[in-house]
């Protein structure tokens, strides 16, 4: 049973965006233009976003679903569903985003070290102007900004005439009852207590995000545990309102798959391959990984 959900949405450093003189992107074209505005108005070291390989994959998956109505992984086969041409376009999009200064290249990002993103100096001092981040994780990024800077939820970019957001959402915590448990009734009562009883709900609190249970949500709202103006709750509410019919698969952000995607991004950043080669390699190696897991 999923206890709570988390989704990737856009958060921006409102002070830095104000200095850049550009509004938050409402479309993907707006995001491209924002990169150029940051570079021209603030300098080469400033970017609208800072995102790592899995963030790039998730964000551009969203764009492609909006544009083509097709997910990168097939829900029928659990294999990569893109053709060579579509996968090439996917990697070309990354190259274009780097070229347009939307976020640092993999090569440049590596120069900042391997620490947590929210502990990196360019994040703390505002040179990285935004995130595509899980709504349950955003607070630690906001807390590390140099005062008086603060984060703000931005609009979710949508293609013109898009009917699907391509949101990446997943359970942030799940409960299950073991098949071989000797106490199934007691286990069920405990799960029900934690999800629906006021005392259980209070004990669980916001451990892993906003509860999916309506009774859980109402209880925490009434007790004041949920701040309706918090970044996490605002992101949760935005995600809930976005159109979503194409759900991510179990493997959408699989660790092994993301490692392969990161490798191909690095090859592009260091001029070790073309977008066509990156696409073919990722399709071949990615499907090999997915077949082993199916």
mmCIF file of C-alpha atoms in Angstrom:
data_model
loop_
_atom_site.group_PDB
_atom_site.id
_atom_site.type_symbol
_atom_site.label_atom_id
_atom_site.label_comp_id
_atom_site.label_asym_id
_atom_site.label_seq_id
_atom_site.Cartn_x
_atom_site.Cartn_y
_atom_site.Cartn_z
ATOM 1 C CA UNK A 1 0.000 0.000 0.000
ATOM 2 C CA UNK A 2 1.459 3.407 -0.943
ATOM 3 C CA UNK A 3 1.526 5.707 2.073
ATOM 4 C CA UNK A 4 2.574 8.900 0.325
ATOM 5 C CA UNK A 5 3.570 10.101 -3.136
ATOM 6 C CA UNK A 6 6.344 12.365 -4.339
ATOM 7 C CA UNK A 7 6.692 14.120 -7.697
ATOM 8 C CA UNK A 8 9.323 16.082 -9.583
ATOM 9 C CA UNK A 9 8.435 19.749 -10.017
ATOM 10 C CA UNK A 10 10.318 22.992 -10.623
ATOM 11 C CA UNK A 11 11.616 25.226 -7.841
ATOM 12 C CA UNK A 12 13.443 28.486 -8.522
ATOM 13 C CA UNK A 13 15.639 30.908 -6.598
ATOM 14 C CA UNK A 14 13.334 33.903 -6.861
ATOM 15 C CA UNK A 15 16.054 36.464 -6.041
ATOM 16 C CA UNK A 16 18.391 35.258 -8.797
ATOM 17 C CA UNK A 17 15.599 35.025 -11.348
ATOM 18 C CA UNK A 18 14.613 38.602 -10.519
ATOM 19 C CA UNK A 19 18.220 39.694 -11.117
ATOM 20 C CA UNK A 20 18.226 37.844 -14.433
ATOM 21 C CA UNK A 21 15.160 39.839 -15.438
ATOM 22 C CA UNK A 22 13.205 36.889 -16.753
ATOM 23 C CA UNK A 23 9.925 35.285 -15.709
ATOM 24 C CA UNK A 24 9.558 31.642 -14.741
ATOM 25 C CA UNK A 25 9.160 29.361 -17.792
ATOM 26 C CA UNK A 26 5.633 28.358 -18.710
ATOM 27 C CA UNK A 27 6.738 26.407 -21.787
ATOM 28 C CA UNK A 28 9.863 24.431 -22.688
ATOM 29 C CA UNK A 29 10.803 27.127 -25.193
ATOM 30 C CA UNK A 30 10.669 29.633 -22.333
ATOM 31 C CA UNK A 31 13.165 27.478 -20.442
ATOM 32 C CA UNK A 32 15.592 27.523 -23.382
ATOM 33 C CA UNK A 33 15.295 31.307 -23.616
ATOM 34 C CA UNK A 34 15.849 31.654 -19.864
ATOM 35 C CA UNK A 35 19.243 29.986 -20.217
ATOM 36 C CA UNK A 36 20.338 32.598 -22.724
ATOM 37 C CA UNK A 37 18.986 35.415 -20.537
ATOM 38 C CA UNK A 38 20.909 34.143 -17.493
ATOM 39 C CA UNK A 39 24.133 33.991 -19.491
ATOM 40 C CA UNK A 40 23.675 37.440 -21.020
ATOM 41 C CA UNK A 41 22.408 39.242 -17.914
ATOM 42 C CA UNK A 42 24.314 37.512 -15.108
ATOM 43 C CA UNK A 43 27.323 35.835 -16.732
ATOM 44 C CA UNK A 44 28.607 32.422 -17.788
ATOM 45 C CA UNK A 45 28.586 31.026 -14.253
ATOM 46 C CA UNK A 46 24.818 31.450 -13.756
ATOM 47 C CA UNK A 47 22.190 28.920 -14.862
ATOM 48 C CA UNK A 48 18.389 28.703 -14.573
ATOM 49 C CA UNK A 49 18.691 25.085 -13.427
ATOM 50 C CA UNK A 50 21.171 22.619 -12.043
ATOM 51 C CA UNK A 51 20.232 19.007 -12.710
ATOM 52 C CA UNK A 52 22.057 15.695 -12.729
ATOM 53 C CA UNK A 53 21.690 12.816 -15.196
ATOM 54 C CA UNK A 54 18.552 11.265 -13.698
ATOM 55 C CA UNK A 55 16.973 14.735 -13.488
ATOM 56 C CA UNK A 56 17.730 15.373 -17.173
ATOM 57 C CA UNK A 57 16.212 12.004 -18.068
ATOM 58 C CA UNK A 58 13.054 12.679 -16.052
ATOM 59 C CA UNK A 59 12.641 16.257 -17.263
ATOM 60 C CA UNK A 60 13.123 15.475 -20.941
ATOM 61 C CA UNK A 61 10.906 12.404 -20.632
ATOM 62 C CA UNK A 62 8.199 14.823 -19.518
ATOM 63 C CA UNK A 63 8.787 17.066 -22.529
ATOM 64 C CA UNK A 64 8.691 14.115 -24.948
ATOM 65 C CA UNK A 65 5.474 12.738 -23.473
ATOM 66 C CA UNK A 66 3.866 16.152 -23.852
ATOM 67 C CA UNK A 67 5.146 16.471 -27.411
ATOM 68 C CA UNK A 68 4.684 12.924 -28.731
ATOM 69 C CA UNK A 69 2.271 11.260 -26.293
ATOM 70 C CA UNK A 70 4.749 8.395 -25.903
ATOM 71 C CA UNK A 71 6.748 7.191 -22.907
ATOM 72 C CA UNK A 72 10.412 6.258 -23.237
ATOM 73 C CA UNK A 73 9.797 2.831 -21.667
ATOM 74 C CA UNK A 74 6.981 0.644 -22.991
ATOM 75 C CA UNK A 75 4.323 -0.273 -20.446
ATOM 76 C CA UNK A 76 3.706 -3.516 -22.336
ATOM 77 C CA UNK A 77 7.262 -4.840 -22.635
ATOM 78 C CA UNK A 78 9.143 -2.799 -19.983
ATOM 79 C CA UNK A 79 11.787 -2.149 -22.654
ATOM 80 C CA UNK A 80 12.917 1.118 -24.211
ATOM 81 C CA UNK A 81 10.204 2.102 -26.674
ATOM 82 C CA UNK A 82 12.011 4.835 -28.604
ATOM 83 C CA UNK A 83 13.297 4.315 -32.141
ATOM 84 C CA UNK A 84 16.865 5.271 -33.072
ATOM 85 C CA UNK A 85 15.520 8.561 -34.427
ATOM 86 C CA UNK A 86 13.537 9.367 -31.273
ATOM 87 C CA UNK A 87 16.431 8.459 -28.990
ATOM 88 C CA UNK A 88 18.777 10.607 -31.075
ATOM 89 C CA UNK A 89 16.339 13.499 -30.688
ATOM 90 C CA UNK A 90 16.301 12.848 -26.939
ATOM 91 C CA UNK A 91 20.093 13.177 -26.664
ATOM 92 C CA UNK A 92 20.127 16.124 -29.065
ATOM 93 C CA UNK A 93 17.740 17.897 -26.715
ATOM 94 C CA UNK A 94 20.288 17.538 -23.905
ATOM 95 C CA UNK A 95 23.037 18.943 -26.156
ATOM 96 C CA UNK A 96 20.809 21.874 -27.131
ATOM 97 C CA UNK A 97 19.926 22.599 -23.500
ATOM 98 C CA UNK A 98 23.600 22.737 -22.548
ATOM 99 C CA UNK A 99 24.366 24.893 -25.592
ATOM 100 C CA UNK A 100 21.591 27.292 -24.589
ATOM 101 C CA UNK A 101 22.954 27.516 -21.033
ATOM 102 C CA UNK A 102 19.888 25.961 -19.379
ATOM 103 C CA UNK A 103 22.087 23.954 -16.985
ATOM 104 C CA UNK A 104 25.786 23.033 -16.670
ATOM 105 C CA UNK A 105 27.109 20.207 -18.816
ATOM 106 C CA UNK A 106 28.046 16.923 -17.186
ATOM 107 C CA UNK A 107 31.684 17.920 -17.645
ATOM 108 C CA UNK A 108 31.265 21.265 -15.899
ATOM 109 C CA UNK A 109 29.110 19.813 -13.139
ATOM 110 C CA UNK A 110 31.841 17.252 -12.373
ATOM 111 C CA UNK A 111 34.261 20.112 -11.708
ATOM 112 C CA UNK A 112 32.272 21.045 -8.593
ATOM 113 C CA UNK A 113 33.089 17.751 -6.874
ATOM 114 C CA UNK A 114 31.013 14.794 -5.747
ATOM 115 C CA UNK A 115 29.291 16.243 -2.692
ATOM 116 C CA UNK A 116 25.581 16.776 -2.234
ATOM 117 C CA UNK A 117 24.185 19.315 -4.657
ATOM 118 C CA UNK A 118 22.673 21.412 -1.877
ATOM 119 C CA UNK A 119 26.128 21.723 -0.287
ATOM 120 C CA UNK A 120 27.843 23.004 -3.442
ATOM 121 C CA UNK A 121 28.980 26.622 -3.394
ATOM 122 C CA UNK A 122 27.219 27.595 -6.668
ATOM 123 C CA UNK A 123 23.947 26.375 -5.175
ATOM 124 C CA UNK A 124 24.447 28.146 -1.868
ATOM 125 C CA UNK A 125 25.393 31.491 -3.446
ATOM 126 C CA UNK A 126 22.701 31.388 -6.134
ATOM 127 C CA UNK A 127 24.646 30.739 -9.314
ATOM 128 C CA UNK A 128 22.478 27.665 -9.832
ATOM 129 C CA UNK A 129 19.036 29.225 -10.141
ATOM 130 C CA UNK A 130 16.658 26.311 -9.843
ATOM 131 C CA UNK A 131 15.873 22.617 -9.500
ATOM 132 C CA UNK A 132 13.746 19.884 -11.003
ATOM 133 C CA UNK A 133 13.302 18.147 -7.691
ATOM 134 C CA UNK A 134 11.141 15.733 -5.684
ATOM 135 C CA UNK A 135 8.676 17.785 -3.658
ATOM 136 C CA UNK A 136 9.578 15.773 -0.546
ATOM 137 C CA UNK A 137 13.285 16.701 -0.792
ATOM 138 C CA UNK A 138 13.187 20.410 -1.573
ATOM 139 C CA UNK A 139 13.372 21.820 1.957
ATOM 140 C CA UNK A 140 17.050 20.928 2.478
ATOM 141 C CA UNK A 141 17.906 22.815 -0.711
ATOM 142 C CA UNK A 142 15.952 25.853 0.443
ATOM 143 C CA UNK A 143 17.569 25.747 3.887
ATOM 144 C CA UNK A 144 21.082 25.885 2.422
ATOM 145 C CA UNK A 145 20.592 29.037 0.363
ATOM 146 C CA UNK A 146 22.560 32.061 1.472
ATOM 147 C CA UNK A 147 20.126 34.526 3.127
ATOM 148 C CA UNK A 148 18.040 36.380 2.103
ATOM 149 C CA UNK A 149 17.635 34.175 -0.983
ATOM 150 C CA UNK A 150 14.701 31.775 -1.054
ATOM 151 C CA UNK A 151 13.059 29.194 -3.288
ATOM 152 C CA UNK A 152 9.677 29.438 -4.944
ATOM 153 C CA UNK A 153 7.569 26.888 -6.794
ATOM 154 C CA UNK A 154 7.463 27.645 -10.507
ATOM 155 C CA UNK A 155 4.868 26.715 -13.119
ATOM 156 C CA UNK A 156 5.212 23.307 -14.728
ATOM 157 C CA UNK A 157 6.277 23.839 -18.373
ATOM 158 C CA UNK A 158 3.745 22.567 -20.889
ATOM 159 C CA UNK A 159 3.887 22.223 -24.653
ATOM 160 C CA UNK A 160 1.172 24.089 -26.519
ATOM 161 C CA UNK A 161 -1.908 21.850 -26.832
ATOM 162 C CA UNK A 162 -0.352 19.186 -24.566
ATOM 163 C CA UNK A 163 -2.954 17.017 -22.835
ATOM 164 C CA UNK A 164 -0.465 15.108 -20.660
ATOM 165 C CA UNK A 165 2.215 16.501 -18.333
ATOM 166 C CA UNK A 166 4.542 13.496 -18.327
ATOM 167 C CA UNK A 167 5.004 13.961 -14.603
ATOM 168 C CA UNK A 168 7.394 11.623 -12.810
ATOM 169 C CA UNK A 169 5.625 10.592 -9.616
ATOM 170 C CA UNK A 170 6.166 7.591 -7.389
ATOM 171 C CA UNK A 171 5.362 6.367 -3.879
ATOM 172 C CA UNK A 172 7.788 7.809 -1.357
ATOM 173 C CA UNK A 173 6.888 5.089 1.145
ATOM 174 C CA UNK A 174 4.908 1.854 0.969
ATOM 175 C CA UNK A 175 3.608 -0.641 3.506
ATOM 176 C CA UNK A 176 3.251 -4.323 2.716
ATOM 177 C CA UNK A 177 2.221 -7.444 4.579
ATOM 178 C CA UNK A 178 4.540 -10.378 4.044
ATOM 179 C CA UNK A 179 3.063 -13.364 2.246
ATOM 180 C CA UNK A 180 4.408 -15.741 4.891
ATOM 181 C CA UNK A 181 3.560 -13.704 7.970
ATOM 182 C CA UNK A 182 2.090 -15.645 10.878
ATOM 183 C CA UNK A 183 0.040 -12.629 11.946
ATOM 184 C CA UNK A 184 -1.767 -11.272 8.868
ATOM 185 C CA UNK A 185 -4.721 -9.855 10.803
ATOM 186 C CA UNK A 186 -2.516 -8.069 13.310
ATOM 187 C CA UNK A 187 -0.350 -6.698 10.502
ATOM 188 C CA UNK A 188 -3.429 -5.428 8.666
ATOM 189 C CA UNK A 189 -4.669 -3.744 11.828
ATOM 190 C CA UNK A 190 -1.302 -2.033 12.312
ATOM 191 C CA UNK A 191 -1.265 -0.749 8.730
ATOM 192 C CA UNK A 192 -4.835 0.492 9.080
ATOM 193 C CA UNK A 193 -3.930 2.182 12.384
ATOM 194 C CA UNK A 194 -0.969 4.017 10.861
ATOM 195 C CA UNK A 195 -2.923 5.111 7.783
ATOM 196 C CA UNK A 196 -6.343 5.959 9.186
ATOM 197 C CA UNK A 197 -6.362 6.252 12.986
ATOM 198 C CA UNK A 198 -5.645 9.802 14.243
ATOM 199 C CA UNK A 199 -3.049 8.557 16.749
ATOM 200 C CA UNK A 200 -1.293 6.463 14.103
ATOM 201 C CA UNK A 201 -1.417 9.296 11.598
ATOM 202 C CA UNK A 202 0.109 11.686 14.136
ATOM 203 C CA UNK A 203 2.855 9.174 14.937
ATOM 204 C CA UNK A 204 3.744 8.759 11.261
ATOM 205 C CA UNK A 205 3.422 12.482 10.567
ATOM 206 C CA UNK A 206 5.223 13.725 7.475
ATOM 207 C CA UNK A 207 7.968 11.109 7.693
ATOM 208 C CA UNK A 208 7.905 10.465 3.958
ATOM 209 C CA UNK A 209 5.742 13.229 2.553
ATOM 210 C CA UNK A 210 2.081 14.180 2.348
ATOM 211 C CA UNK A 211 -0.146 11.151 3.118
ATOM 212 C CA UNK A 212 -2.288 9.769 0.293
ATOM 213 C CA UNK A 213 -5.029 8.777 2.706
ATOM 214 C CA UNK A 214 -7.715 11.480 2.830
ATOM 215 C CA UNK A 215 -8.202 10.893 6.543
ATOM 216 C CA UNK A 216 -4.450 11.162 7.039
ATOM 217 C CA UNK A 217 -4.276 14.410 5.105
ATOM 218 C CA UNK A 218 -7.242 15.914 6.976
ATOM 219 C CA UNK A 219 -5.867 14.897 10.372
ATOM 220 C CA UNK A 220 -2.448 16.457 9.735
ATOM 221 C CA UNK A 221 -4.014 19.617 8.310
ATOM 222 C CA UNK A 222 -6.228 20.034 11.353
ATOM 223 C CA UNK A 223 -3.343 19.398 13.753
ATOM 224 C CA UNK A 224 -1.144 21.969 12.007
ATOM 225 C CA UNK A 225 1.483 19.460 10.865
ATOM 226 C CA UNK A 226 1.019 20.550 7.261
ATOM 227 C CA UNK A 227 1.999 24.095 6.372
ATOM 228 C CA UNK A 228 -0.126 25.019 3.324
ATOM 229 C CA UNK A 229 2.515 27.540 2.249
ATOM 230 C CA UNK A 230 5.453 25.103 2.439
ATOM 231 C CA UNK A 231 7.395 24.281 -0.707
ATOM 232 C CA UNK A 232 6.652 20.587 -0.303
ATOM 233 C CA UNK A 233 2.896 21.028 0.018
ATOM 234 C CA UNK A 234 2.701 23.527 -2.840
ATOM 235 C CA UNK A 235 4.616 21.089 -5.053
ATOM 236 C CA UNK A 236 2.323 18.259 -3.978
ATOM 237 C CA UNK A 237 -0.761 20.317 -4.834
ATOM 238 C CA UNK A 238 0.644 21.339 -8.217
ATOM 239 C CA UNK A 239 1.502 17.754 -9.145
ATOM 240 C CA UNK A 240 -1.963 16.581 -8.137
ATOM 241 C CA UNK A 241 -3.556 19.150 -10.463
ATOM 242 C CA UNK A 242 -1.461 18.331 -13.551
ATOM 243 C CA UNK A 243 -2.979 16.126 -16.286
ATOM 244 C CA UNK A 244 -1.471 12.657 -16.059
ATOM 245 C CA UNK A 245 -2.579 9.534 -17.875
ATOM 246 C CA UNK A 246 0.830 8.059 -18.748
ATOM 247 C CA UNK A 247 2.262 6.754 -15.501
ATOM 248 C CA UNK A 248 5.970 5.953 -15.086
ATOM 249 C CA UNK A 249 6.954 2.301 -15.104
ATOM 250 C CA UNK A 250 8.789 0.520 -12.309
ATOM 251 C CA UNK A 251 12.003 0.983 -14.288
ATOM 252 C CA UNK A 252 11.669 4.638 -15.326
ATOM 253 C CA UNK A 253 14.392 5.844 -12.970
ATOM 254 C CA UNK A 254 16.103 2.504 -12.391
ATOM 255 C CA UNK A 255 19.612 2.973 -10.986
ATOM 256 C CA UNK A 256 21.388 0.844 -13.618
ATOM 257 C CA UNK A 257 19.524 2.527 -16.457
ATOM 258 C CA UNK A 258 20.350 5.977 -15.088
ATOM 259 C CA UNK A 259 24.016 5.028 -14.828
ATOM 260 C CA UNK A 260 24.039 4.117 -18.520
ATOM 261 C CA UNK A 261 22.307 7.377 -19.415
ATOM 262 C CA UNK A 262 24.857 9.315 -17.364
ATOM 263 C CA UNK A 263 27.719 7.583 -19.193
ATOM 264 C CA UNK A 264 26.326 8.596 -22.583
ATOM 265 C CA UNK A 265 25.881 12.177 -21.366
ATOM 266 C CA UNK A 266 29.528 12.188 -20.311
ATOM 267 C CA UNK A 267 30.621 10.877 -23.711
ATOM 268 C CA UNK A 268 28.774 13.770 -25.333
ATOM 269 C CA UNK A 269 30.176 16.322 -22.894
ATOM 270 C CA UNK A 270 33.749 15.178 -23.562
ATOM 271 C CA UNK A 271 33.202 14.917 -27.354
ATOM 272 C CA UNK A 272 33.733 11.158 -27.252
ATOM 273 C CA UNK A 273 30.603 10.306 -29.241
ATOM 274 C CA UNK A 274 27.892 11.808 -31.429
ATOM 275 C CA UNK A 275 24.216 12.007 -30.483
ATOM 276 C CA UNK A 276 23.535 9.183 -32.953
ATOM 277 C CA UNK A 277 26.144 6.963 -31.294
ATOM 278 C CA UNK A 278 24.888 7.859 -27.817
ATOM 279 C CA UNK A 279 21.339 6.948 -28.837
ATOM 280 C CA UNK A 280 22.304 3.570 -30.301
ATOM 281 C CA UNK A 281 24.519 2.686 -27.346
ATOM 282 C CA UNK A 282 21.855 3.616 -24.803
ATOM 283 C CA UNK A 283 19.146 1.658 -26.599
ATOM 284 C CA UNK A 284 21.359 -1.416 -26.925
ATOM 285 C CA UNK A 285 22.787 -1.389 -23.403
ATOM 286 C CA UNK A 286 19.606 -0.127 -21.766
ATOM 287 C CA UNK A 287 17.459 -2.880 -23.241
ATOM 288 C CA UNK A 288 20.040 -5.444 -22.195
ATOM 289 C CA UNK A 289 19.707 -4.232 -18.594
ATOM 290 C CA UNK A 290 15.911 -4.116 -18.738
ATOM 291 C CA UNK A 291 15.663 -7.624 -20.222
ATOM 292 C CA UNK A 292 17.657 -8.998 -17.297
ATOM 293 C CA UNK A 293 15.194 -7.424 -14.858
ATOM 294 C CA UNK A 294 12.004 -8.510 -16.644
#
